[in-house]
Short mmCIF file of C-alpha atoms and ligand atoms in Angstrom, two decimals:
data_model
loop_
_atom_site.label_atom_id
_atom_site.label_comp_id
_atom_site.label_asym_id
_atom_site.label_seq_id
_atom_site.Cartn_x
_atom_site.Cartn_y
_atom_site.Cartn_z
CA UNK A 1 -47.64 65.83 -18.84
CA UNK A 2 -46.85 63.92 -22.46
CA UNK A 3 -50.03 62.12 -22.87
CA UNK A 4 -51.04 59.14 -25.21
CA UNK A 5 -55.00 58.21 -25.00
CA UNK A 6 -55.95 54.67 -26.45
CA UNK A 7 -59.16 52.92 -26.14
CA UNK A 8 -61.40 50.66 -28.07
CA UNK A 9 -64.94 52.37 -29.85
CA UNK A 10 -67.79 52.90 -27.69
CA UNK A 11 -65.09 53.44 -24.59
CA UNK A 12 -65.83 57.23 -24.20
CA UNK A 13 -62.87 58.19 -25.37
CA UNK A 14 -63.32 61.18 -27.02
CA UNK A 15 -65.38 62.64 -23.70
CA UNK A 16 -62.30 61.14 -21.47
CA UNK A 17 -59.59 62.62 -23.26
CA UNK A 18 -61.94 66.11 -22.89
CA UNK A 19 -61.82 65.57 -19.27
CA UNK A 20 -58.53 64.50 -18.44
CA UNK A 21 -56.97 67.20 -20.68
CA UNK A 22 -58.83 69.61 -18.74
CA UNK A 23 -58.40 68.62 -15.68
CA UNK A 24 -54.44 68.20 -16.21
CA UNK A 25 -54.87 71.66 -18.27
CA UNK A 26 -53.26 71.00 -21.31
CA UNK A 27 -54.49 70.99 -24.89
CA UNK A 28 -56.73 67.82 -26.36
CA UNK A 29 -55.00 67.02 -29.47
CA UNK A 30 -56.93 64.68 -31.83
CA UNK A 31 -56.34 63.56 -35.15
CA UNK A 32 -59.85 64.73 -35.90
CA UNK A 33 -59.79 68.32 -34.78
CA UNK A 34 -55.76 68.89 -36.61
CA UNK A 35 -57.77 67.32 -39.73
CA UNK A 36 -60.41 69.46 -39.61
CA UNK A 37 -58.07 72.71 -38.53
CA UNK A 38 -55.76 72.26 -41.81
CA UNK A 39 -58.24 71.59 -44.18
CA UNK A 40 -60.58 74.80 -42.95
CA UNK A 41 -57.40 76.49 -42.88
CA UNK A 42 -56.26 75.96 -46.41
CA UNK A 43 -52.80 74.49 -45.42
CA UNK A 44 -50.30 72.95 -47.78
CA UNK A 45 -51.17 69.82 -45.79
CA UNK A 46 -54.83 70.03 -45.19
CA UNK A 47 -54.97 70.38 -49.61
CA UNK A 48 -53.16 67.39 -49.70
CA UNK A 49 -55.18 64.86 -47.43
CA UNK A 50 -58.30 66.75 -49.15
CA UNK A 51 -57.09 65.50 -52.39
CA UNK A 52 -56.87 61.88 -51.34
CA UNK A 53 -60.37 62.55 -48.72
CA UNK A 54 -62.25 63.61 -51.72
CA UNK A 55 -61.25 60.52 -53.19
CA UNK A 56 -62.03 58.20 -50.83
CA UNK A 57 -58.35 57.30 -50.30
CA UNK A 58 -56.76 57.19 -46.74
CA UNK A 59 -54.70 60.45 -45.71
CA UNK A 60 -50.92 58.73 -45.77
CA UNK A 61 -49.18 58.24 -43.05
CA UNK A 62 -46.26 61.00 -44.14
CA UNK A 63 -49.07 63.74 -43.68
CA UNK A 64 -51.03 62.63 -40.98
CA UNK A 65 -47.47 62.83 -39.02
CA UNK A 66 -46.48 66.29 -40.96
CA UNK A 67 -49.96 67.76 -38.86
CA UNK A 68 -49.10 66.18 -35.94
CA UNK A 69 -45.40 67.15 -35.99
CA UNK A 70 -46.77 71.07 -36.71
CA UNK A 71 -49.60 70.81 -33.88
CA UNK A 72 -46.97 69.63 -31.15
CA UNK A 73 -44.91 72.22 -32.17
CA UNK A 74 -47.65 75.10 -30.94
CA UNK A 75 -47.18 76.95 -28.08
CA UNK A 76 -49.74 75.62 -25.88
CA UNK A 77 -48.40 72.00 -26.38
CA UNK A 78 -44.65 72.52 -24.78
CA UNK A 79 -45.44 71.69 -21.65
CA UNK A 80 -47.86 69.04 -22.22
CA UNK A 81 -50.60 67.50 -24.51
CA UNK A 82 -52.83 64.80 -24.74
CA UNK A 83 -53.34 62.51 -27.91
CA UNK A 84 -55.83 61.08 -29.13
CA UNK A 85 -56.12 58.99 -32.09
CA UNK A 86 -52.59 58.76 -33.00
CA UNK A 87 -50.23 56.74 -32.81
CA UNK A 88 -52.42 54.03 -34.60
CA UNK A 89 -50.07 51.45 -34.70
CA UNK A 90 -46.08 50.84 -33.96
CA UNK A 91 -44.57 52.43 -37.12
CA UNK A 92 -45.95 55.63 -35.96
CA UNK A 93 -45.37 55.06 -32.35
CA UNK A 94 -41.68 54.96 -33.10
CA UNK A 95 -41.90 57.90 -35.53
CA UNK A 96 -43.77 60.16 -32.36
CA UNK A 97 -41.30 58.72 -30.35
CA UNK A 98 -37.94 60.12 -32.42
CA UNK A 99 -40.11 63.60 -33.21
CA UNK A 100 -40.52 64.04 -29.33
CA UNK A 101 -36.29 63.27 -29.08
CA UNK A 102 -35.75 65.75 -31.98
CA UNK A 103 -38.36 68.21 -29.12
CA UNK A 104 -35.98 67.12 -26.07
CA UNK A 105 -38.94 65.56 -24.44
CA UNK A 106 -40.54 62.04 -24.08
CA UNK A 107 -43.83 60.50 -23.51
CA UNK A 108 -44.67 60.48 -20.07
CA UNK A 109 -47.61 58.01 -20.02
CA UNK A 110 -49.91 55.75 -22.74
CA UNK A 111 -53.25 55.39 -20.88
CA UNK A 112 -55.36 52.30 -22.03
CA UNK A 113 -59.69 52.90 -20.98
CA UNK A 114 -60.00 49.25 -20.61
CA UNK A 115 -63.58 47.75 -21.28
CA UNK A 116 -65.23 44.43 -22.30
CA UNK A 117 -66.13 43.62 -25.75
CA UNK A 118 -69.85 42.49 -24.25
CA UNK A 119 -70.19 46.09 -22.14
CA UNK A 120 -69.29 47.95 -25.51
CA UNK A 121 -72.07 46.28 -27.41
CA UNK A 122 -74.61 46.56 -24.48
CA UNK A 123 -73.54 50.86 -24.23
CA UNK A 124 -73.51 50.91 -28.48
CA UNK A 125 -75.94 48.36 -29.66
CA UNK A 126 -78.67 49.92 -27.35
CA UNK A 127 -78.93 52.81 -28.92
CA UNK A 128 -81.58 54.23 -30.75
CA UNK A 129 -81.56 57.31 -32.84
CA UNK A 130 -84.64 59.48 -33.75
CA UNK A 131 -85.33 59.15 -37.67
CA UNK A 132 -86.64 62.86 -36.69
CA UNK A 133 -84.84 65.58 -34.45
CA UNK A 134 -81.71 62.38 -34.52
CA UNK A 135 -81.95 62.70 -30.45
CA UNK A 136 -80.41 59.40 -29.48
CA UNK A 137 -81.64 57.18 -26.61
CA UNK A 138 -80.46 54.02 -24.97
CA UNK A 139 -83.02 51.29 -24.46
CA UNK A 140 -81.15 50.12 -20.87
CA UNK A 141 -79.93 53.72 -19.68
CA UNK A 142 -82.95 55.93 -20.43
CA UNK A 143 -85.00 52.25 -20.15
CA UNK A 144 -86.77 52.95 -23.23
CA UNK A 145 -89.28 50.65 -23.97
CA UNK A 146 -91.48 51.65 -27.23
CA UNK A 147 -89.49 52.91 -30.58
CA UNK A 148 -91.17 56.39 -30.07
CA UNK A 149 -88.82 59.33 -29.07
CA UNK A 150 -90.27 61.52 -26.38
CA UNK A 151 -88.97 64.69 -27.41
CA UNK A 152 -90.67 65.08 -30.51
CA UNK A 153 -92.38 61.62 -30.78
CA UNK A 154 -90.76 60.71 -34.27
CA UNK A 155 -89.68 57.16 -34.35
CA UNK A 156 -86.62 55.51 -33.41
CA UNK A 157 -84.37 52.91 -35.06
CA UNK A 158 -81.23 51.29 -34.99
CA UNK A 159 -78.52 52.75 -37.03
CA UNK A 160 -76.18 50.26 -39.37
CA UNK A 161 -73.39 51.65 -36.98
CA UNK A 162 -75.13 50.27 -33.49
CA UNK A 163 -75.53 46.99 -34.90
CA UNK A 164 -74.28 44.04 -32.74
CA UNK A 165 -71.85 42.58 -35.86
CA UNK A 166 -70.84 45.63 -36.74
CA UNK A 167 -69.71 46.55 -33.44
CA UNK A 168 -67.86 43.40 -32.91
CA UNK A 169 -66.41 43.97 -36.46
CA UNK A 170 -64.77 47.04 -35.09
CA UNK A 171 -63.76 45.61 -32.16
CA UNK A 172 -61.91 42.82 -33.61
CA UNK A 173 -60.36 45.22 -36.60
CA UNK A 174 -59.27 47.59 -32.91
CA UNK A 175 -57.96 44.72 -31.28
CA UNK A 176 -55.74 43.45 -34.31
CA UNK A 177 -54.30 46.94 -35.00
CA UNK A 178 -53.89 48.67 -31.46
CA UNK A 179 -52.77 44.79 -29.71
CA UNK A 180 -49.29 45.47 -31.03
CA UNK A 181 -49.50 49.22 -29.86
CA UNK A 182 -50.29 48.41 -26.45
CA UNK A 183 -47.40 45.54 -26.31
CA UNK A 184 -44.63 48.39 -27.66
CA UNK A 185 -45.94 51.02 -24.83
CA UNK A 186 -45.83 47.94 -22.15
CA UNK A 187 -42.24 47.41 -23.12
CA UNK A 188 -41.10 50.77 -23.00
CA UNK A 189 -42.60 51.01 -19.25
CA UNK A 190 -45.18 53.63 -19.79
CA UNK A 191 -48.31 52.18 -20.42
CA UNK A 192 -51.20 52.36 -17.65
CA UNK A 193 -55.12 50.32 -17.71
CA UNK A 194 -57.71 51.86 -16.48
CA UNK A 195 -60.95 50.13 -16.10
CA UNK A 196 -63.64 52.49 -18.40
CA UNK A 197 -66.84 50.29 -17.26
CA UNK A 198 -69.45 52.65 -15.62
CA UNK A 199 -70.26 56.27 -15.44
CA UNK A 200 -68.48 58.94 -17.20
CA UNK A 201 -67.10 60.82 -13.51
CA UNK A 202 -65.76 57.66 -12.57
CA UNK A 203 -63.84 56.70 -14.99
CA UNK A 204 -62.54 60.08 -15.03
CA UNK A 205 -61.76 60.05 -11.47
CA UNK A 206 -59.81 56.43 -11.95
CA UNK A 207 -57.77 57.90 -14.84
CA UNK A 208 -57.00 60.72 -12.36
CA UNK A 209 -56.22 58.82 -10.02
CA UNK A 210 -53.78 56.48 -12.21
CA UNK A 211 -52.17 59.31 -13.79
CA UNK A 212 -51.51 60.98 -9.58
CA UNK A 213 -47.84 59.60 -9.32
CA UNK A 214 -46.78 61.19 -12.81
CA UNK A 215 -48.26 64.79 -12.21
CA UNK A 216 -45.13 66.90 -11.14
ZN1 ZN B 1 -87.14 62.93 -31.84
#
């Protein structure tokens, strides 16, 4: 199966797309890991988004989609992969979709992990992070009630990141960019929802479960 993985931050994402490519058996490929993989390799590519990472500059588009052209042309991924992280936006949906012509193959199914904007900041802006062994807790889920961590009793505090604004300011910066994403995959006929409120089996199980009548 030719899997796309989209979801807003604070979905579970990364942990779903861990799942589901394991349970489907075929390789996790995120824009993270082939970043990480060319520039600890030393690749043509990885030097160049260094230069521009080192600078602060975004990796452009042209080599982002030069790793992701080489990584889907690995072994493992011919009869299958899931990705996460890219396509971004519709430019590069297009572009994966004429690289996976040029392959002979197509996208089989864009999965969207579906969750409220108030349910993100309740999982992200409860957290609290250990200013000592950085253990993190959740105020709701663990029902944490002092800021003192009981592993190692250092104290806890709320990073910039888990802040209610910020997390909305993602949110709305997801919604404006991956909105347009979601409408192209809905027109071409292969985009799936799946509700991602609630514990981490079950949404795996649901995504299963959605993704049933396209397993051959
Ligand atoms: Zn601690």
């Amino acid at each position: 199966m030719r899997l796309v993985l989209v979801g807003p931050p604070g979905a579970g994402k990364g942990t779903q797309a861990q799942f589901i490519a394991s349970n489907l058996s075929i390789p996790k490929i995120s824009t993270g890991d082939i970043f990480r993989a060319n520039v600890s390799g030393g690749t043509e590519l990885g030097k160049l988004a260094k230069e521009y990472m080192d600078r602060g500059d975004l990796v452009p588009d042209e080599v982002t989609i030069a790793m992701v052209r080489d990584r889907l042309s690995e072994s493992d991924a011919q009869d299958g992969f899931l990705l996460d992280g890219f396509p971004r936006n519709v430019p590069q949906a297009e572009i994966l979709k004429k690289m996976l012509e040029e392959f002979g193959v197509a996208l089989d199914i864009v999965l969207e992990l579906v969750v409220d904007d108030d349910e993100v900041v309740r999982r992200l802006a409860g957290r609290r992070t250990c200013s000592q062994c950085g253990r993190i807790w959740h105020v709701d889920f663990d029902d944490k009630k002092d800021d003192v961590c009981d592993a190692c009793g250092g104290h806890l505090y709320q990073r910039d990141d888990d802040k209610e604004a910020t997390i909305r300011h993602r949110l709305e910066v997801y919604q404006e960019q991956t909105a347009p994403l979601v409408s192209f995959y809905a027109q071409e006929r292969i985009l799936v929802g799946v509700d991602a409120t609630g514990p981490v089996e079950e949404v795996t199980q649901r995504a299963m479960e959605a993704l049933s009548p396209y397993i051959d």
